[in-house]
PDB file of C-alpha atoms and ligand atoms in Angstrom:
ATOM      1  CA  MET X   1      57.093 147.231  15.868  1.00  0.00           C
ATOM      2  CA  ILE X   2      58.406 145.125  12.998  1.00  0.00           C
ATOM      3  CA  GLU X   3      55.832 142.412  12.385  1.00  0.00           C
ATOM      4  CA  ARG X   4      56.476 140.992   8.920  1.00  0.00           C
ATOM      5  CA  GLY X   5      58.459 137.792   9.191  1.00  0.00           C
ATOM      6  CA  VAL X   6      61.121 138.920   6.745  1.00  0.00           C
ATOM      7  CA  LEU X   7      61.751 142.081   8.758  1.00  0.00           C
ATOM      8  CA  ASP X   8      62.266 140.059  11.909  1.00  0.00           C
ATOM      9  CA  THR X   9      65.585 138.987  10.424  1.00  0.00           C
ATOM     10  CA  LYS X  10      66.743 142.579   9.809  1.00  0.00           C
ATOM     11  CA  SER X  11      68.136 145.036  12.303  1.00  0.00           C
ATOM     12  CA  ALA X  12      66.570 148.471  12.635  1.00  0.00           C
ATOM     13  CA  ASN X  13      69.730 149.917  11.086  1.00  0.00           C
ATOM     14  CA  GLU X  14      69.432 147.632   8.078  1.00  0.00           C
ATOM     15  CA  VAL X  15      65.787 148.556   7.552  1.00  0.00           C
ATOM     16  CA  ASN X  16      66.574 152.262   7.861  1.00  0.00           C
ATOM     17  CA  ALA X  17      69.476 152.009   5.432  1.00  0.00           C
ATOM     18  CA  HIS X  18      67.230 150.162   2.995  1.00  0.00           C
ATOM     19  CA  LEU X  19      64.527 152.811   3.210  1.00  0.00           C
ATOM     20  CA  LEU X  20      67.088 155.564   2.674  1.00  0.00           C
ATOM     21  CA  SER X  21      68.430 153.776  -0.394  1.00  0.00           C
ATOM     22  CA  LEU X  22      64.893 153.587  -1.796  1.00  0.00           C
ATOM     23  CA  LYS X  23      64.462 157.273  -1.084  1.00  0.00           C
ATOM     24  CA  GLU X  24      67.629 158.108  -3.010  1.00  0.00           C
ATOM     25  CA  GLU X  25      66.464 155.947  -5.890  1.00  0.00           C
ATOM     26  CA  ALA X  26      63.069 157.656  -5.978  1.00  0.00           C
ATOM     27  CA  ILE X  27      64.769 161.048  -6.270  1.00  0.00           C
ATOM     28  CA  ALA X  28      67.111 159.700  -8.952  1.00  0.00           C
ATOM     29  CA  LEU X  29      64.075 158.467 -10.892  1.00  0.00           C
ATOM     30  CA  GLY X  30      62.464 161.900 -10.840  1.00  0.00           C
ATOM     31  CA  ALA X  31      60.490 162.261  -7.608  1.00  0.00           C
ATOM     32  CA  ASN X  32      60.542 165.813  -6.256  1.00  0.00           C
ATOM     33  CA  ASP X  33      60.301 164.789  -2.632  1.00  0.00           C
ATOM     34  CA  VAL X  34      60.063 161.623  -0.561  1.00  0.00           C
ATOM     35  CA  ARG X  35      59.039 160.875   2.999  1.00  0.00           C
ATOM     36  CA  ILE X  36      59.603 157.703   4.978  1.00  0.00           C
ATOM     37  CA  ILE X  37      56.703 157.082   7.334  1.00  0.00           C
ATOM     38  CA  PRO X  38      55.390 154.349   9.626  1.00  0.00           C
ATOM     39  CA  ALA X  39      52.966 152.191   7.667  1.00  0.00           C
ATOM     40  CA  ASP X  40      50.260 152.725  10.278  1.00  0.00           C
ATOM     41  CA  MET X  41      50.123 156.365   9.238  1.00  0.00           C
ATOM     42  CA  VAL X  42      48.345 155.212   6.071  1.00  0.00           C
ATOM     43  CA  SER X  43      44.616 155.532   6.661  1.00  0.00           C
ATOM     44  CA  ILE X  44      42.247 153.314   4.650  1.00  0.00           C
ATOM     45  CA  GLU X  45      38.645 154.466   4.575  1.00  0.00           C
ATOM     46  CA  ASP X  46      35.556 152.903   2.981  1.00  0.00           C
ATOM     47  CA  GLU X  47      34.304 156.199   1.535  1.00  0.00           C
ATOM     48  CA  ILE X  48      37.438 156.859  -0.510  1.00  0.00           C
ATOM     49  CA  ILE X  49      36.572 154.336  -3.217  1.00  0.00           C
ATOM     50  CA  GLU X  50      33.374 156.262  -3.907  1.00  0.00           C
ATOM     51  CA  MET X  51      35.692 158.620  -5.787  1.00  0.00           C
ATOM     52  CA  CYS X  52      36.563 155.710  -8.103  1.00  0.00           C
ATOM     53  CA  ARG X  53      32.966 155.523  -9.333  1.00  0.00           C
ATOM     54  CA  PRO X  54      31.454 157.506 -12.181  1.00  0.00           C
ATOM     55  CA  PRO X  55      31.105 160.418 -12.584  1.00  0.00           C
ATOM     56  CA  PHE X  56      34.402 160.929 -10.731  1.00  0.00           C
ATOM     57  CA  CYS X  57      36.247 158.191 -12.648  1.00  0.00           C
ATOM     58  CA  GLU X  58      35.041 156.393 -15.739  1.00  0.00           C
ATOM     59  CA  GLN X  59      37.461 153.490 -15.225  1.00  0.00           C
ATOM     60  CA  TYR X  60      35.437 151.968 -12.383  1.00  0.00           C
ATOM     61  CA  GLY X  61      35.297 148.222 -13.052  1.00  0.00           C
ATOM     62  CA  GLN X  62      37.330 148.559 -16.237  1.00  0.00           C
ATOM     63  CA  SER X  63      40.669 147.313 -14.921  1.00  0.00           C
ATOM     64  CA  ALA X  64      41.868 144.492 -12.688  1.00  0.00           C
ATOM     65  CA  ASN X  65      43.619 147.169 -10.618  1.00  0.00           C
ATOM     66  CA  CYS X  66      40.473 149.226 -10.056  1.00  0.00           C
ATOM     67  CA  PRO X  67      37.491 148.638  -7.752  1.00  0.00           C
ATOM     68  CA  PRO X  68      35.562 146.429  -7.515  1.00  0.00           C
ATOM     69  CA  HIS X  69      38.275 144.043  -8.775  1.00  0.00           C
ATOM     70  CA  VAL X  70      40.929 145.005  -6.212  1.00  0.00           C
ATOM     71  CA  MET X  71      40.666 144.192  -2.513  1.00  0.00           C
ATOM     72  CA  THR X  72      38.037 146.075  -0.572  1.00  0.00           C
ATOM     73  CA  PRO X  73      39.049 148.739   1.983  1.00  0.00           C
ATOM     74  CA  GLU X  74      38.181 146.240   4.729  1.00  0.00           C
ATOM     75  CA  ASP X  75      40.551 143.668   3.212  1.00  0.00           C
ATOM     76  CA  ALA X  76      43.143 146.368   2.569  1.00  0.00           C
ATOM     77  CA  ARG X  77      43.126 147.327   6.260  1.00  0.00           C
ATOM     78  CA  GLN X  78      43.967 143.732   7.161  1.00  0.00           C
ATOM     79  CA  TRP X  79      46.520 143.477   4.375  1.00  0.00           C
ATOM     80  CA  ILE X  80      48.418 146.623   5.346  1.00  0.00           C
ATOM     81  CA  ARG X  81      48.565 145.912   9.058  1.00  0.00           C
ATOM     82  CA  PRO X  82      51.792 143.853   9.077  1.00  0.00           C
ATOM     83  CA  TYR X  83      53.769 146.418   7.065  1.00  0.00           C
ATOM     84  CA  HIS X  84      56.466 148.280   8.941  1.00  0.00           C
ATOM     85  CA  SER X  85      57.156 151.380   6.900  1.00  0.00           C
ATOM     86  CA  ALA X  86      56.089 153.174   3.790  1.00  0.00           C
ATOM     87  CA  LEU X  87      57.804 155.499   1.435  1.00  0.00           C
ATOM     88  CA  ILE X  88      55.633 158.153  -0.147  1.00  0.00           C
ATOM     89  CA  PHE X  89      56.974 160.174  -3.054  1.00  0.00           C
ATOM     90  CA  LYS X  90      55.545 163.039  -5.039  1.00  0.00           C
ATOM     91  CA  ILE X  91      55.960 164.578  -8.437  1.00  0.00           C
ATOM     92  CA  ASP X  92      55.056 168.243  -8.712  1.00  0.00           C
ATOM     93  CA  VAL X  93      53.176 169.173 -11.849  1.00  0.00           C
ATOM     94  CA  SER X  94      51.567 172.358 -13.021  1.00  0.00           C
ATOM     95  CA  PRO X  95      47.759 172.121 -12.910  1.00  0.00           C
ATOM     96  CA  GLY X  96      47.602 173.032 -16.609  1.00  0.00           C
ATOM     97  CA  VAL X  97      49.838 170.097 -17.522  1.00  0.00           C
ATOM     98  CA  LEU X  98      47.940 167.696 -15.292  1.00  0.00           C
ATOM     99  CA  PHE X  99      44.775 168.405 -17.261  1.00  0.00           C
ATOM    100  CA  SER X 100      46.496 167.931 -20.621  1.00  0.00           C
ATOM    101  CA  GLU X 101      47.668 164.900 -22.617  1.00  0.00           C
ATOM    102  CA  GLU X 102      51.109 165.536 -21.171  1.00  0.00           C
ATOM    103  CA  GLY X 103      49.637 164.840 -17.739  1.00  0.00           C
ATOM    104  CA  LEU X 104      49.314 161.183 -18.702  1.00  0.00           C
ATOM    105  CA  GLU X 105      53.091 160.975 -18.812  1.00  0.00           C
ATOM    106  CA  ILE X 106      53.300 162.189 -15.216  1.00  0.00           C
ATOM    107  CA  PHE X 107      50.821 159.511 -14.141  1.00  0.00           C
ATOM    108  CA  LYS X 108      52.921 156.968 -16.024  1.00  0.00           C
ATOM    109  CA  LYS X 109      56.029 158.176 -14.222  1.00  0.00           C
ATOM    110  CA  VAL X 110      54.368 157.484 -10.858  1.00  0.00           C
ATOM    111  CA  PHE X 111      53.616 153.912 -11.972  1.00  0.00           C
ATOM    112  CA  LEU X 112      57.179 153.411 -13.174  1.00  0.00           C
ATOM    113  CA  ILE X 113      58.775 154.761 -10.001  1.00  0.00           C
ATOM    114  CA  SER X 114      56.460 152.767  -7.725  1.00  0.00           C
ATOM    115  CA  ALA X 115      57.059 149.553  -9.620  1.00  0.00           C
ATOM    116  CA  ARG X 116      60.826 150.098  -9.756  1.00  0.00           C
ATOM    117  CA  LEU X 117      61.076 150.786  -6.024  1.00  0.00           C
ATOM    118  CA  GLU X 118      58.985 147.707  -5.319  1.00  0.00           C
ATOM    119  CA  GLU X 119      61.247 145.640  -7.551  1.00  0.00           C
ATOM    120  CA  LEU X 120      64.396 146.949  -5.865  1.00  0.00           C
ATOM    121  CA  SER X 121      62.973 146.374  -2.420  1.00  0.00           C
ATOM    122  CA  VAL X 122      61.873 142.828  -3.198  1.00  0.00           C
ATOM    123  CA  GLY X 123      65.266 142.167  -4.777  1.00  0.00           C
ATOM    124  CA  GLN X 124      66.970 143.236  -1.564  1.00  0.00           C
ATOM    125  CA  GLY X 125      65.027 140.676   0.439  1.00  0.00           C
ATOM    126  CA  TYR X 126      61.974 142.714   1.479  1.00  0.00           C
ATOM    127  CA  VAL X 127      59.797 140.290  -0.376  1.00  0.00           C
ATOM    128  CA  PHE X 128      56.410 141.695   0.649  1.00  0.00           C
ATOM    129  CA  SER X 129      57.191 145.206  -0.607  1.00  0.00           C
ATOM    130  CA  LYS X 130      54.363 146.598  -2.666  1.00  0.00           C
ATOM    131  CA  GLY X 131      54.137 149.688  -4.830  1.00  0.00           C
ATOM    132  CA  LEU X 132      50.942 151.652  -5.332  1.00  0.00           C
ATOM    133  CA  ALA X 133      50.391 154.333  -7.927  1.00  0.00           C
ATOM    134  CA  ALA X 134      48.040 157.211  -8.723  1.00  0.00           C
ATOM    135  CA  GLY X 135      45.099 156.952 -11.104  1.00  0.00           C
ATOM    136  CA  SER X 136      44.032 153.985 -13.179  1.00  0.00           C
ATOM    137  CA  CYS X 137      46.468 151.786 -15.101  1.00  0.00           C
ATOM    138  CA  LYS X 138      43.695 151.502 -17.704  1.00  0.00           C
ATOM    139  CA  THR X 139      43.993 155.201 -18.529  1.00  0.00           C
ATOM    140  CA  VAL X 140      47.775 155.128 -18.538  1.00  0.00           C
ATOM    141  CA  PHE X 141      48.564 151.844 -20.295  1.00  0.00           C
ATOM    142  CA  CYS X 142      45.406 150.483 -21.950  1.00  0.00           C
ATOM    143  CA  ARG X 143      43.366 153.567 -22.689  1.00  0.00           C
ATOM    144  CA  ASP X 144      41.668 152.392 -25.875  1.00  0.00           C
ATOM    145  CA  ILE X 145      41.724 148.656 -25.360  1.00  0.00           C
ATOM    146  CA  PRO X 146      40.010 146.352 -22.854  1.00  0.00           C
ATOM    147  CA  CYS X 147      41.837 145.239 -19.728  1.00  0.00           C
ATOM    148  CA  GLU X 148      43.477 141.958 -20.692  1.00  0.00           C
ATOM    149  CA  ALA X 149      43.498 140.787 -17.080  1.00  0.00           C
ATOM    150  CA  LEU X 150      39.701 140.867 -16.980  1.00  0.00           C
ATOM    151  CA  ILE X 151      39.269 138.763 -20.097  1.00  0.00           C
ATOM    152  CA  ASN X 152      39.191 134.974 -19.793  1.00  0.00           C
ATOM    153  CA  ASP X 153      41.472 134.971 -16.762  1.00  0.00           C
ATOM    154  CA  GLY X 154      44.096 136.687 -18.862  1.00  0.00           C
ATOM    155  CA  LYS X 155      47.237 138.348 -17.560  1.00  0.00           C
ATOM    156  CA  CYS X 156      47.915 142.044 -17.333  1.00  0.00           C
ATOM    157  CA  ARG X 157      49.784 143.319 -20.395  1.00  0.00           C
ATOM    158  CA  TYR X 158      51.974 145.468 -18.177  1.00  0.00           C
ATOM    159  CA  LEU X 159      52.454 143.231 -15.171  1.00  0.00           C
ATOM    160  CA  SER X 160      55.856 144.685 -14.342  1.00  0.00           C
ATOM    161  CA  VAL X 161      54.594 148.261 -13.992  1.00  0.00           C
ATOM    162  CA  ALA X 162      50.795 148.325 -13.589  1.00  0.00           C
ATOM    163  CA  ARG X 163      49.767 148.670  -9.952  1.00  0.00           C
ATOM    164  CA  PRO X 164      46.557 149.611  -8.136  1.00  0.00           C
ATOM    165  CA  SER X 165      46.321 153.239  -7.155  1.00  0.00           C
ATOM    166  CA  MET X 166      46.352 154.185  -3.490  1.00  0.00           C
ATOM    167  CA  GLU X 167      42.766 155.409  -3.836  1.00  0.00           C
ATOM    168  CA  ALA X 168      41.607 152.105  -5.323  1.00  0.00           C
ATOM    169  CA  LEU X 169      42.384 150.426  -1.996  1.00  0.00           C
ATOM    170  CA  GLY X 170      40.710 153.181  -0.012  1.00  0.00           C
ATOM    171  CA  ILE X 171      43.824 155.074   1.075  1.00  0.00           C
ATOM    172  CA  ASN X 172      43.019 158.648   2.005  1.00  0.00           C
ATOM    173  CA  VAL X 173      45.751 160.221  -0.121  1.00  0.00           C
ATOM    174  CA  PHE X 174      44.616 163.756   0.586  1.00  0.00           C
ATOM    175  CA  ARG X 175      45.025 163.280   4.307  1.00  0.00           C
ATOM    176  CA  LEU X 176      48.293 161.375   3.979  1.00  0.00           C
ATOM    177  CA  VAL X 177      49.867 164.044   1.792  1.00  0.00           C
ATOM    178  CA  LYS X 178      48.820 166.738   4.238  1.00  0.00           C
ATOM    179  CA  ASP X 179      50.071 164.684   7.190  1.00  0.00           C
ATOM    180  CA  VAL X 180      53.543 164.417   5.665  1.00  0.00           C
ATOM    181  CA  GLY X 181      53.583 168.185   5.249  1.00  0.00           C
ATOM    182  CA  TRP X 182      53.034 168.630   1.519  1.00  0.00           C
ATOM    183  CA  GLU X 183      50.653 171.052  -0.103  1.00  0.00           C
ATOM    184  CA  ILE X 184      47.661 169.515  -1.844  1.00  0.00           C
ATOM    185  CA  HIS X 185      44.532 170.982  -3.387  1.00  0.00           C
ATOM    186  CA  ALA X 186      41.315 169.239  -4.317  1.00  0.00           C
ATOM    187  CA  ILE X 187      41.098 168.775  -8.069  1.00  0.00           C
ATOM    188  CA  LEU X 188      37.870 167.757  -9.750  1.00  0.00           C
ATOM    189  CA  ARG X 189      37.304 167.079 -13.416  1.00  0.00           C
ATOM    190  CA  LYS X 190      35.406 170.323 -13.774  1.00  0.00           C
ATOM    191  CA  SER X 191      38.089 172.340 -11.932  1.00  0.00           C
ATOM    192  CA  ASP X 192      39.626 175.248 -13.807  1.00  0.00           C
ATOM    193  CA  PRO X 193      43.423 174.716 -13.731  1.00  0.00           C
ATOM    194  CA  ASN X 194      43.846 178.483 -13.338  1.00  0.00           C
ATOM    195  CA  ASP X 195      42.057 178.293  -9.989  1.00  0.00           C
ATOM    196  CA  ILE X 196      44.386 175.623  -8.583  1.00  0.00           C
ATOM    197  CA  PRO X 197      47.550 176.977  -6.926  1.00  0.00           C
ATOM    198  CA  SER X 198      49.612 173.810  -7.399  1.00  0.00           C
ATOM    199  CA  ALA X 199      49.267 170.144  -8.191  1.00  0.00           C
ATOM    200  CA  MET X 200      51.175 166.966  -7.538  1.00  0.00           C
ATOM    201  CA  LEU X 201      50.854 163.206  -7.937  1.00  0.00           C
ATOM    202  CA  ALA X 202      51.981 160.746  -5.295  1.00  0.00           C
ATOM    203  CA  GLY X 203      52.951 157.098  -5.165  1.00  0.00           C
ATOM    204  CA  LEU X 204      53.573 154.792  -2.236  1.00  0.00           C
ATOM    205  CA  VAL X 205      55.770 151.799  -1.548  1.00  0.00           C
ATOM    206  CA  LEU X 206      55.032 149.632   1.470  1.00  0.00           C
ATOM    207  CA  VAL X 207      57.989 147.805   2.986  1.00  0.00           C
TER     208      VAL X 207
HETATM  209  S1  LIG E   1      45.868 144.885 -18.783  1.00  0.00           S
HETATM  210 FE1  LIG E   1      45.972 147.147 -18.807  1.00  0.00          FE
HETATM  211  S2  LIG E   1      44.099 147.824 -17.762  1.00  0.00           S
HETATM  212 FE2  LIG E   1      44.381 145.650 -17.264  1.00  0.00          FE
HETATM  213  S3  LIG E   1      45.479 145.616 -15.296  1.00  0.00           S
HETATM  214 FE3  LIG E   1      47.022 145.541 -16.963  1.00  0.00          FE
HETATM  215  S4  LIG E   1      47.611 147.669 -17.393  1.00  0.00           S
HETATM  216 FE4  LIG E   1      45.693 147.702 -16.192  1.00  0.00          FE
END
């Protein structure tokens, strides 16, 4: 059921055409595959943000887009409820690259695609559209400098592209990726890339 007010003014055909246009754009921007799914397929779980804490991630608390500065999973469950659809995209990457400096560029690409799709969607009248990325914007955009948005009520230096990750809100990305039919393998910091059959990064846009 379409619940968001803005979607009440759109026909199902219009919404579908819009989602397909976003899908085409995601592919044009470099995504390897895209799925359009009902938003209620996105599961938000309290335990997921445990993976945002050290030793799993050293950016915990270091960015305005990371826990505990983003909304809690409980708030995120309320926030996501009115959304109608979501578009999940993935970028395939070799495990060796993901563990290297080059891997940072792939993370950046997820941020850029998510933000661009959000911008396009908002521009086409779906004003609540929201892009989510993978990993911390601190690592990708502000690696060696403090988060500006956490200092003296400052503003994010990269407002147009920095977004929270799916995990930061408690989204179970592993489950979601599997549910849409893509291959995913658990990757930990201590994992040996040679032991991982394949790797990918995913982003999400809620419409
Ligand atoms: S200033 Fe940097 S670390 Fe802070 S929210 Fe923006 S991109 Fe992320």
